[in-house]
PDB file of C-alpha atoms in Angstrom:
ATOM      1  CA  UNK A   1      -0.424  -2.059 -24.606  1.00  0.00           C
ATOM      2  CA  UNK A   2      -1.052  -1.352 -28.038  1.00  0.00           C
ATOM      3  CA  UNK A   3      -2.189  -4.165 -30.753  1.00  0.00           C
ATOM      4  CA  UNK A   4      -0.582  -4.465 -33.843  1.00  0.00           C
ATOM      5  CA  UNK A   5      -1.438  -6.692 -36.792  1.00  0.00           C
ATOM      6  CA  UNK A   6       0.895  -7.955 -39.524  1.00  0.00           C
ATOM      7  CA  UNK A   7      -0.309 -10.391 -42.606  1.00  0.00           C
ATOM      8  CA  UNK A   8       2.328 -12.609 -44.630  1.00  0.00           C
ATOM      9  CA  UNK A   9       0.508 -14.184 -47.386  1.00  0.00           C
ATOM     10  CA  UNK A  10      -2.198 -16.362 -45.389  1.00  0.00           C
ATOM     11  CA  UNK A  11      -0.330 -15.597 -41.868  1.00  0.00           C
ATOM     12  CA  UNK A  12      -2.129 -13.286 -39.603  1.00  0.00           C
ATOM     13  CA  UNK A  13      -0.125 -12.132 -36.664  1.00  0.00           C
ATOM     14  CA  UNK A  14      -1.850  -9.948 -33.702  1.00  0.00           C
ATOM     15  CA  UNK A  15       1.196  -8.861 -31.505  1.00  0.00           C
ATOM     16  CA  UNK A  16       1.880  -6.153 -28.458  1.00  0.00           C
ATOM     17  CA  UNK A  17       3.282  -3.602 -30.599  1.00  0.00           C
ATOM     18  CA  UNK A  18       5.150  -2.349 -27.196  1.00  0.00           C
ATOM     19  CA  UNK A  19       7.295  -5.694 -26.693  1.00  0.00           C
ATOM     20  CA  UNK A  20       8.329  -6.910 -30.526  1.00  0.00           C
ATOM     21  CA  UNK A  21       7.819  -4.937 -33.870  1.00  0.00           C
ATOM     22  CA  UNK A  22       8.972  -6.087 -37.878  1.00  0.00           C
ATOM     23  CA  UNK A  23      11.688  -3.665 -38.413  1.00  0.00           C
ATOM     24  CA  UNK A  24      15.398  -4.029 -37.745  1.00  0.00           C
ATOM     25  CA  UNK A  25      16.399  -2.812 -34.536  1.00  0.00           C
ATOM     26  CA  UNK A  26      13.718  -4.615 -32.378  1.00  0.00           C
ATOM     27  CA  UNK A  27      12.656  -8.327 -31.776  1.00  0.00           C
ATOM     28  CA  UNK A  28      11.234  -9.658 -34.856  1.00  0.00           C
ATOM     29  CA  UNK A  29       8.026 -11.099 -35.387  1.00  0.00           C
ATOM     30  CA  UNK A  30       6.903 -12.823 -38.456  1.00  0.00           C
ATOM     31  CA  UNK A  31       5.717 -16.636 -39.069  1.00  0.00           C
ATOM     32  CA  UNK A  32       9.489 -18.163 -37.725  1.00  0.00           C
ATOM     33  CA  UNK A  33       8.307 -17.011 -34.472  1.00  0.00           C
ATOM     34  CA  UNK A  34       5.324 -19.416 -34.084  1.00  0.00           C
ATOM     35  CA  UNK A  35       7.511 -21.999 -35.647  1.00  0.00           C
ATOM     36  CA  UNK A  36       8.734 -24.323 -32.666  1.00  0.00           C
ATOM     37  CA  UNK A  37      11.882 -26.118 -34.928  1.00  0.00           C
ATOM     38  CA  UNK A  38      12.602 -22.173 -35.483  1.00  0.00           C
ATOM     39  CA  UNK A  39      13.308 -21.971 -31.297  1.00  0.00           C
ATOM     40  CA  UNK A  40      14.868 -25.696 -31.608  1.00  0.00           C
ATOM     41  CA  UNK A  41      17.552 -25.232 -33.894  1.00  0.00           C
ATOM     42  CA  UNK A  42      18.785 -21.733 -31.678  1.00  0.00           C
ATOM     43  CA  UNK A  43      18.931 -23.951 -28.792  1.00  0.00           C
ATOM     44  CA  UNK A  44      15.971 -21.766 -27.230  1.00  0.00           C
ATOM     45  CA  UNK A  45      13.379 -24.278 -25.796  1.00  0.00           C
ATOM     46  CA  UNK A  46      13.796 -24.377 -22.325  1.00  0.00           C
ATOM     47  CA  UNK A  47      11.299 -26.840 -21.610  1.00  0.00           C
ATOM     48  CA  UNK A  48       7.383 -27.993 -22.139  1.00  0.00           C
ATOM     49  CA  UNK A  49       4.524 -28.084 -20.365  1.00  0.00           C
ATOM     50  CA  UNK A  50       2.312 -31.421 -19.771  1.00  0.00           C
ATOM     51  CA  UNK A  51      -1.029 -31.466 -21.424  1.00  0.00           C
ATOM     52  CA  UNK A  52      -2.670 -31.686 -24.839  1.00  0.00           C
ATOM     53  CA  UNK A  53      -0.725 -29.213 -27.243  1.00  0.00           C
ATOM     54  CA  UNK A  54       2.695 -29.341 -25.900  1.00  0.00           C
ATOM     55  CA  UNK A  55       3.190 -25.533 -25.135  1.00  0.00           C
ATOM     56  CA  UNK A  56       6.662 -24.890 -24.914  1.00  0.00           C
ATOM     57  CA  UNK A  57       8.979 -22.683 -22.611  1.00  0.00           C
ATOM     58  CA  UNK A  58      11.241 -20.474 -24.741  1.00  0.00           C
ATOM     59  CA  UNK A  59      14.194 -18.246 -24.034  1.00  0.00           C
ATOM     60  CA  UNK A  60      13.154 -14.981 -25.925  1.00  0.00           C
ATOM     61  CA  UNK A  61      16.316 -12.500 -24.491  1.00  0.00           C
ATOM     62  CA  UNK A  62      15.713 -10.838 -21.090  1.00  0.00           C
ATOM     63  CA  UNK A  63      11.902 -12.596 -20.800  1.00  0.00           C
ATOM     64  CA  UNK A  64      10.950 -16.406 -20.996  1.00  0.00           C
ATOM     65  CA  UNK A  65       7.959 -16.883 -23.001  1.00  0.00           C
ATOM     66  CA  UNK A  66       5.138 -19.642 -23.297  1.00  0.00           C
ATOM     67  CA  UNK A  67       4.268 -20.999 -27.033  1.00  0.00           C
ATOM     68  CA  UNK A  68       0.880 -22.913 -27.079  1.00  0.00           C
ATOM     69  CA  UNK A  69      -0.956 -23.644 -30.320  1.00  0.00           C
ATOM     70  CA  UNK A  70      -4.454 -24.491 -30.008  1.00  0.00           C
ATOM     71  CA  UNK A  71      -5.479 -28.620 -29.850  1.00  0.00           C
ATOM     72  CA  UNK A  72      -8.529 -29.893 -29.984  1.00  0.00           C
ATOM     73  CA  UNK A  73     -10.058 -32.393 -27.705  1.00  0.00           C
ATOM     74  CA  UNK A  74     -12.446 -34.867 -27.410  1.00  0.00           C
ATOM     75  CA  UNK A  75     -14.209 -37.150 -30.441  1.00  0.00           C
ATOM     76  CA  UNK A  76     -13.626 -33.564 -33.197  1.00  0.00           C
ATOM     77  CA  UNK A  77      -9.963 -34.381 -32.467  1.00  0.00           C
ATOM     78  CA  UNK A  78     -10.059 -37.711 -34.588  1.00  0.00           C
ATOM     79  CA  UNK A  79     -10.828 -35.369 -37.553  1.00  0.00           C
ATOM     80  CA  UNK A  80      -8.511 -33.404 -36.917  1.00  0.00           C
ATOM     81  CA  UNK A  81      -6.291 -31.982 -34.149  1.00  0.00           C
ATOM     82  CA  UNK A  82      -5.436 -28.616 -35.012  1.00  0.00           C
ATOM     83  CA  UNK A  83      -7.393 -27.305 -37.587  1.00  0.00           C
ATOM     84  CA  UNK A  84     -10.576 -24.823 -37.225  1.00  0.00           C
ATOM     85  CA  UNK A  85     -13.639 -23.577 -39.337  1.00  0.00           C
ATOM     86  CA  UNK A  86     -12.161 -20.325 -40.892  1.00  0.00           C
ATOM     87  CA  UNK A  87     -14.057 -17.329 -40.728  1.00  0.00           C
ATOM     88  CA  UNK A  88     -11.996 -14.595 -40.588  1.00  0.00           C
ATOM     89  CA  UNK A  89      -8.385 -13.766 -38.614  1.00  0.00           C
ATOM     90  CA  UNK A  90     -10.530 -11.882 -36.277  1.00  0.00           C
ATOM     91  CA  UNK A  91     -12.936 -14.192 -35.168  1.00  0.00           C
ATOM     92  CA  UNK A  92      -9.829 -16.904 -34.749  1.00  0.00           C
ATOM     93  CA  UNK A  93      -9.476 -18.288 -31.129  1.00  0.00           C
ATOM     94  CA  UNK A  94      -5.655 -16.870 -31.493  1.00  0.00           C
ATOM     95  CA  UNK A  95      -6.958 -13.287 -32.260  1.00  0.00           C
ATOM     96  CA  UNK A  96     -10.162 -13.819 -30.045  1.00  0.00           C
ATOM     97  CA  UNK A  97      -7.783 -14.684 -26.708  1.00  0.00           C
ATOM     98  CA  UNK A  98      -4.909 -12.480 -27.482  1.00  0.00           C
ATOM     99  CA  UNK A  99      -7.278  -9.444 -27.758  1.00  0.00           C
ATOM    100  CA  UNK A 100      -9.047 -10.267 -24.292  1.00  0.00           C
ATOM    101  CA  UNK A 101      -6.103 -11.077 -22.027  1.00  0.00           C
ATOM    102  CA  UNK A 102      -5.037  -7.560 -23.249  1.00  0.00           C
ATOM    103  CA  UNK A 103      -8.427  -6.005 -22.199  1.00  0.00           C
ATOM    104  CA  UNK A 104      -8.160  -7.871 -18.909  1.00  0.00           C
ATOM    105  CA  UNK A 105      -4.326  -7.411 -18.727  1.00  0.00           C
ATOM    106  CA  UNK A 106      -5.362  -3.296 -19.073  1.00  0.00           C
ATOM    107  CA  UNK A 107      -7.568  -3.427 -15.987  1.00  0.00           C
ATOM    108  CA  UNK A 108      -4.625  -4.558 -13.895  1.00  0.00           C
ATOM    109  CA  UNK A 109      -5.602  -8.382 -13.613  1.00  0.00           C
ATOM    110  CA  UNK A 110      -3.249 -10.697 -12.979  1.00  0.00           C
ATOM    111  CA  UNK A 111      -2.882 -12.537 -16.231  1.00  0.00           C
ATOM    112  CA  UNK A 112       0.193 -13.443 -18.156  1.00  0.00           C
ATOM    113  CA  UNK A 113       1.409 -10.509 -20.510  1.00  0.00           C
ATOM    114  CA  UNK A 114       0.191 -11.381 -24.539  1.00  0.00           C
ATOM    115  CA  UNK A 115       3.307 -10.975 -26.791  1.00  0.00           C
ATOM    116  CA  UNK A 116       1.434 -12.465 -30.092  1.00  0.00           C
ATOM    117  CA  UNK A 117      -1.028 -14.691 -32.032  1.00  0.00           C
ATOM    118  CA  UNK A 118      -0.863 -16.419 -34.897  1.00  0.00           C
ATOM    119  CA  UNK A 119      -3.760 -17.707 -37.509  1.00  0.00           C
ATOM    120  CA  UNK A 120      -2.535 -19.359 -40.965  1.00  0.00           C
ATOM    121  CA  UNK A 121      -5.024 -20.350 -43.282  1.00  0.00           C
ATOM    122  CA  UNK A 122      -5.215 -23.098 -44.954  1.00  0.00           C
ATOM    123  CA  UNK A 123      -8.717 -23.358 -47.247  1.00  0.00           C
ATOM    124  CA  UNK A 124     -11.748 -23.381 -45.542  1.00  0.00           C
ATOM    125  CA  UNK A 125      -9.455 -23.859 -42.318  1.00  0.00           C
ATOM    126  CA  UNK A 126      -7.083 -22.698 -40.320  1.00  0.00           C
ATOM    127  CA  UNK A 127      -4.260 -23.622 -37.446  1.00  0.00           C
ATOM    128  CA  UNK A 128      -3.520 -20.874 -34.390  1.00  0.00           C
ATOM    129  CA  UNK A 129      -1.223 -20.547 -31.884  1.00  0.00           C
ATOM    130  CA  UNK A 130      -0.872 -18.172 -28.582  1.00  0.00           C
ATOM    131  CA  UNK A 131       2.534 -16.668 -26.613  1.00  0.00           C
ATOM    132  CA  UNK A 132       2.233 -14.889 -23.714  1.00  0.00           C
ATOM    133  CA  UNK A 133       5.258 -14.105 -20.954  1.00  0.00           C
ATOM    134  CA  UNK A 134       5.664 -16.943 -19.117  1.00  0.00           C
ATOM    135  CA  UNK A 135       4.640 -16.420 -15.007  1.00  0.00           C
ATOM    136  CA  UNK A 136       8.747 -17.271 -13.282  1.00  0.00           C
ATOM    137  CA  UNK A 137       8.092 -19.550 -10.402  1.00  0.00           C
ATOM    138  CA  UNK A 138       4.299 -20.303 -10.488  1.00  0.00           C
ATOM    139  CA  UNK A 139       2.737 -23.631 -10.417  1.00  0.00           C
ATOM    140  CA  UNK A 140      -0.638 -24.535 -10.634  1.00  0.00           C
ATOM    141  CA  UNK A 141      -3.081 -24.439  -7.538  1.00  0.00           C
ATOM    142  CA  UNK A 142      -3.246 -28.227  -8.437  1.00  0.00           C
ATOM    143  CA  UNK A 143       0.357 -29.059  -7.213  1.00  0.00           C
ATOM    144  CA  UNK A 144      -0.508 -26.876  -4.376  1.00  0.00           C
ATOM    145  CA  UNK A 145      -3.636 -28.333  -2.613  1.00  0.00           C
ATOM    146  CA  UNK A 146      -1.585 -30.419  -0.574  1.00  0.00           C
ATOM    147  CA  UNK A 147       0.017 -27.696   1.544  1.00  0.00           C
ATOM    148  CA  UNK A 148      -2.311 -24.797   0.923  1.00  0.00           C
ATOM    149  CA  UNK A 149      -3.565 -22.937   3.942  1.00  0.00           C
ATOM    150  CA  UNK A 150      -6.724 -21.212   4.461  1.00  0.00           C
ATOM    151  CA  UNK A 151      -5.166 -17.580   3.526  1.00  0.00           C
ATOM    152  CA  UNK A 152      -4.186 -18.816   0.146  1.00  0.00           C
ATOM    153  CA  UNK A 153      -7.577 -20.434  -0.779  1.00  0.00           C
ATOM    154  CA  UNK A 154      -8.673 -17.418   0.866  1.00  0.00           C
ATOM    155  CA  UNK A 155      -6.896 -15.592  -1.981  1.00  0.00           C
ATOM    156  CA  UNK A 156      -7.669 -17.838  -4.407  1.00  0.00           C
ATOM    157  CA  UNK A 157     -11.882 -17.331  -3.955  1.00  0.00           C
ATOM    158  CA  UNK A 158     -10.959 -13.165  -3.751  1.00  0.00           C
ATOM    159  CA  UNK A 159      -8.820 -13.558  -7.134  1.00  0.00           C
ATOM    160  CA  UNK A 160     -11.577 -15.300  -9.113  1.00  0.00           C
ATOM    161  CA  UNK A 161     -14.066 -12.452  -7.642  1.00  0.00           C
ATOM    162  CA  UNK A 162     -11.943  -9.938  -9.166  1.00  0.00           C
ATOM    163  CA  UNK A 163     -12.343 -11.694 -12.653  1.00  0.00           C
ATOM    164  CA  UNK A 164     -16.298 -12.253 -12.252  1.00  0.00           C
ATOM    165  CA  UNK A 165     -16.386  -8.478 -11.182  1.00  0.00           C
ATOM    166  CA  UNK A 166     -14.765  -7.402 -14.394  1.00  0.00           C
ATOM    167  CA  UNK A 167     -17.569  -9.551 -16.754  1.00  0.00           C
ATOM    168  CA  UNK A 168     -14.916 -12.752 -17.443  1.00  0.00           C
ATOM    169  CA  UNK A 169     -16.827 -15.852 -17.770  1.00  0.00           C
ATOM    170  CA  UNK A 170     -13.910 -18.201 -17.515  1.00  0.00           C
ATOM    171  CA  UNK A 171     -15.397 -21.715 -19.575  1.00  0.00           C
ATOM    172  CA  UNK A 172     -12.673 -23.872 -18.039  1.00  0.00           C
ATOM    173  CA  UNK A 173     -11.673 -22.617 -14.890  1.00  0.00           C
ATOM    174  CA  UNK A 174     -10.265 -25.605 -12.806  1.00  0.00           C
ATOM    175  CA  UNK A 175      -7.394 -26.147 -10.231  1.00  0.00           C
ATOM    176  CA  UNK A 176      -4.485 -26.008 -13.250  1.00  0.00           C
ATOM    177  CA  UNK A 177      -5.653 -22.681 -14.712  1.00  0.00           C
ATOM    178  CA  UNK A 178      -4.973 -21.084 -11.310  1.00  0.00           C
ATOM    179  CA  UNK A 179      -1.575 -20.518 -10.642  1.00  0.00           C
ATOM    180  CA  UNK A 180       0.171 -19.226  -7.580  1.00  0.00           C
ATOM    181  CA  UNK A 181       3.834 -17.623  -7.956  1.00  0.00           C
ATOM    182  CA  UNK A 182       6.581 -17.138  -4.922  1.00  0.00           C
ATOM    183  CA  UNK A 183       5.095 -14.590  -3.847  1.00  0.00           C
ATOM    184  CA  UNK A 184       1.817 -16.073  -3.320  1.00  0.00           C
ATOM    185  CA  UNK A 185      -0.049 -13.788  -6.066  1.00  0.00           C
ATOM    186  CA  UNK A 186      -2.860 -15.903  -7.364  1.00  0.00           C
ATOM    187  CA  UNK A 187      -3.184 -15.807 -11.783  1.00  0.00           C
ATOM    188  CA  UNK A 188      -5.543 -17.097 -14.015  1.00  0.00           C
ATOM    189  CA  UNK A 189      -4.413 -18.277 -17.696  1.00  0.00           C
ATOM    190  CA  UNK A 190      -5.884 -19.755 -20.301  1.00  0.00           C
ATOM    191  CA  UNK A 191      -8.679 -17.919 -21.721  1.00  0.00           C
ATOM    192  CA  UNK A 192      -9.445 -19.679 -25.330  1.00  0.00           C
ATOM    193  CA  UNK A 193     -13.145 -19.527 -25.344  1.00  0.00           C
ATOM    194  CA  UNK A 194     -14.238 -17.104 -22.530  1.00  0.00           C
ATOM    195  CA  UNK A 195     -15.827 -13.840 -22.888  1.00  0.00           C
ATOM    196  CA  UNK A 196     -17.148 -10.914 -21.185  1.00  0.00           C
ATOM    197  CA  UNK A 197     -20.588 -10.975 -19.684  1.00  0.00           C
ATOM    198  CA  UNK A 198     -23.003  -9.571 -17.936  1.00  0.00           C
ATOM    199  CA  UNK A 199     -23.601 -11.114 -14.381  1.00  0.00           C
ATOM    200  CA  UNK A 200     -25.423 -13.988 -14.350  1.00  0.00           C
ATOM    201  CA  UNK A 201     -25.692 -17.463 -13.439  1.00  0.00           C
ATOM    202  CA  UNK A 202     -22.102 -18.278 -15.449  1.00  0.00           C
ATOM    203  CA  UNK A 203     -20.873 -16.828 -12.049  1.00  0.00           C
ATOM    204  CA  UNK A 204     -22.045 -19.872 -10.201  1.00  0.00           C
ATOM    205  CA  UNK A 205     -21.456 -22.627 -13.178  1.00  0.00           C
ATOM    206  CA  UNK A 206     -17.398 -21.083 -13.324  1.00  0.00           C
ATOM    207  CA  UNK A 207     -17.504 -22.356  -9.318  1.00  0.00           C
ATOM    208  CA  UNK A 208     -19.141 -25.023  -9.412  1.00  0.00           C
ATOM    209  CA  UNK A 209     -16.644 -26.122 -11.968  1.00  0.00           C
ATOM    210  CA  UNK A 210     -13.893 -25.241 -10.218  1.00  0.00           C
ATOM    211  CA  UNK A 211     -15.656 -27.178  -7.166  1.00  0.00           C
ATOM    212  CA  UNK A 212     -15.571 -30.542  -9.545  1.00  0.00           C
ATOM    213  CA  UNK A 213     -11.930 -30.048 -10.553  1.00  0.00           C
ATOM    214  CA  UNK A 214     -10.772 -29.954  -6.660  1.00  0.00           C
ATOM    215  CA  UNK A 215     -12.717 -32.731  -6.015  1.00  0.00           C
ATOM    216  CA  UNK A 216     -10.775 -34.849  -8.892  1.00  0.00           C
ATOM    217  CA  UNK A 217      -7.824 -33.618  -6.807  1.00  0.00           C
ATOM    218  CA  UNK A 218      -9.642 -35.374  -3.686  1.00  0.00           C
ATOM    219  CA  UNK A 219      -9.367 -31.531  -2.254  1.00  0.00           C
ATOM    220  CA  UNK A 220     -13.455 -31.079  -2.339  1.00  0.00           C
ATOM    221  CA  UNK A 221     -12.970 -29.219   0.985  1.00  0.00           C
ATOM    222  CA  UNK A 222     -11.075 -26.765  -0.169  1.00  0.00           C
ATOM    223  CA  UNK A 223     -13.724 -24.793  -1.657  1.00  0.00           C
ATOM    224  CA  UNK A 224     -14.922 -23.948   1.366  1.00  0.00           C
ATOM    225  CA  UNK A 225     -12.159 -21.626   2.191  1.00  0.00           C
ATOM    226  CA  UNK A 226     -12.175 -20.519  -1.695  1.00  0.00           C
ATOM    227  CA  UNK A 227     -15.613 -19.551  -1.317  1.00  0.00           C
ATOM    228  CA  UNK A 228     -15.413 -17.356   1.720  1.00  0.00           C
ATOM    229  CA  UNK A 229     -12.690 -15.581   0.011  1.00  0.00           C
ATOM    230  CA  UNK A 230     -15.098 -15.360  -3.142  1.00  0.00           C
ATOM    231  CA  UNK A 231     -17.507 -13.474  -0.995  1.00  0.00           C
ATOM    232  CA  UNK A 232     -15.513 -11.509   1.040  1.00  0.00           C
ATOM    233  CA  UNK A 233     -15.292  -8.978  -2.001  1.00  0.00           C
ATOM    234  CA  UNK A 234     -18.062  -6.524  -1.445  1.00  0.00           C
ATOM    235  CA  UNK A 235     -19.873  -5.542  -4.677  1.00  0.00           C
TER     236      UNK A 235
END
């Protein structure tokens, strides 16, 4: 995958050079593409997912992708929603995530594909947004706890082993930011915030976590089998 970066006045853009480029010929990227109405009037939405931000499902030729822009949460929110501290494009959450789903996207993880980010300034602030290839099929381990089996938590515990093993402290990782596909492949999305780390006790805290958000599902047992899986992974 190789990063590309592309700045319209006070737009910064971070995109996968290998899936869209800005000359004729190729899918375009520029500011229109982070514009939602821009998808609306084409007749290109294909649908939205629940939660706070409203990321939307659009048809982008042969691949569907995800649009999210970044929300914030919590009392910060009633200052304002979707505006951050600016301090450079490269320190943005946009850039910040893009650039480390690609690392862990590189190692063979199973994360979604980054297409691009966007960061537009606006004074001492700025607003972001995120696509990535949308996963066809998955849902989230959450709608799944009522007819998951052993072998899937199994695979569940051995997928977020794989993650720890390659340094990702994951800051939110709960029963919606694991999704399983058809198949049965367990993926982890959403990575605004984490970071690479050395091992340490963020191992335990991202479980422990995880153990609170099944429990909110009333599936608390569940991390049992999650948990073996976790440490069937030999260092």
């Amino acid at each position: 995958m190789r990063l590309a970066t592309l700045q319209t006045g006070k737009v910064y853009i971070l995109y996968d050079a290998d899936s869209l480029c800005d000359a004729d010929g190729a899918p375009q990227i520029g500011p229109p593409t982070f514009d939602p109405d821009h998808w609306r009037r084409q007749g290109l939405v294909t649908g939205e997912a629940p939660g706070r931000g409203a990321s939307l499902f659009l048809a982008a030729g042969e691949a569907e992708w995800v649009l999210r822009p970044y929300r914030r949460g919590g009392l910060v929110a009633r200052v304002s929603e979707s505006r951050y501290l600016w301090t450079g494009a490269e320190r943005s959450r946009s850039f910040r995530e893009l650039r480390l789903t690609a690392h862990l996207f590189s190692l063979g993880l199973p994360v979604p594909r980054p297409v691009a980010a966007v960061t537009t300034r606006h004074g001492p602030g700025y607003e972001a947004a995120l696509i990535t290839v949308r996963l066809s099929g998955a849902r989230a381990l959450a709608e799944r706890l009522h007819d998951a089996d052993d072998a899937l938590l199994a695979r569940v515990g051995a997928t977020v082993r794989r993650f720890h093993d390659a340094g990702l402290d994951h800051v939110d990782l709960n029963a919606r930011n694991l999704l399983i596909d058809d198949d049965g492949t367990v993926w982890l999305i959403d990575f605004d915030r984490c970071r690479l780390r050395a091992p340490g006790k963020w191992q335990e805290a991202n479980l422990e976590r995880l153990a609170r958000s099944l429990a909110k599902f009333d599936a608390a047992p569940a991390m049992a089998a999650i948990r073996r899986g976790y440490d069937s992974i030999q260092d």
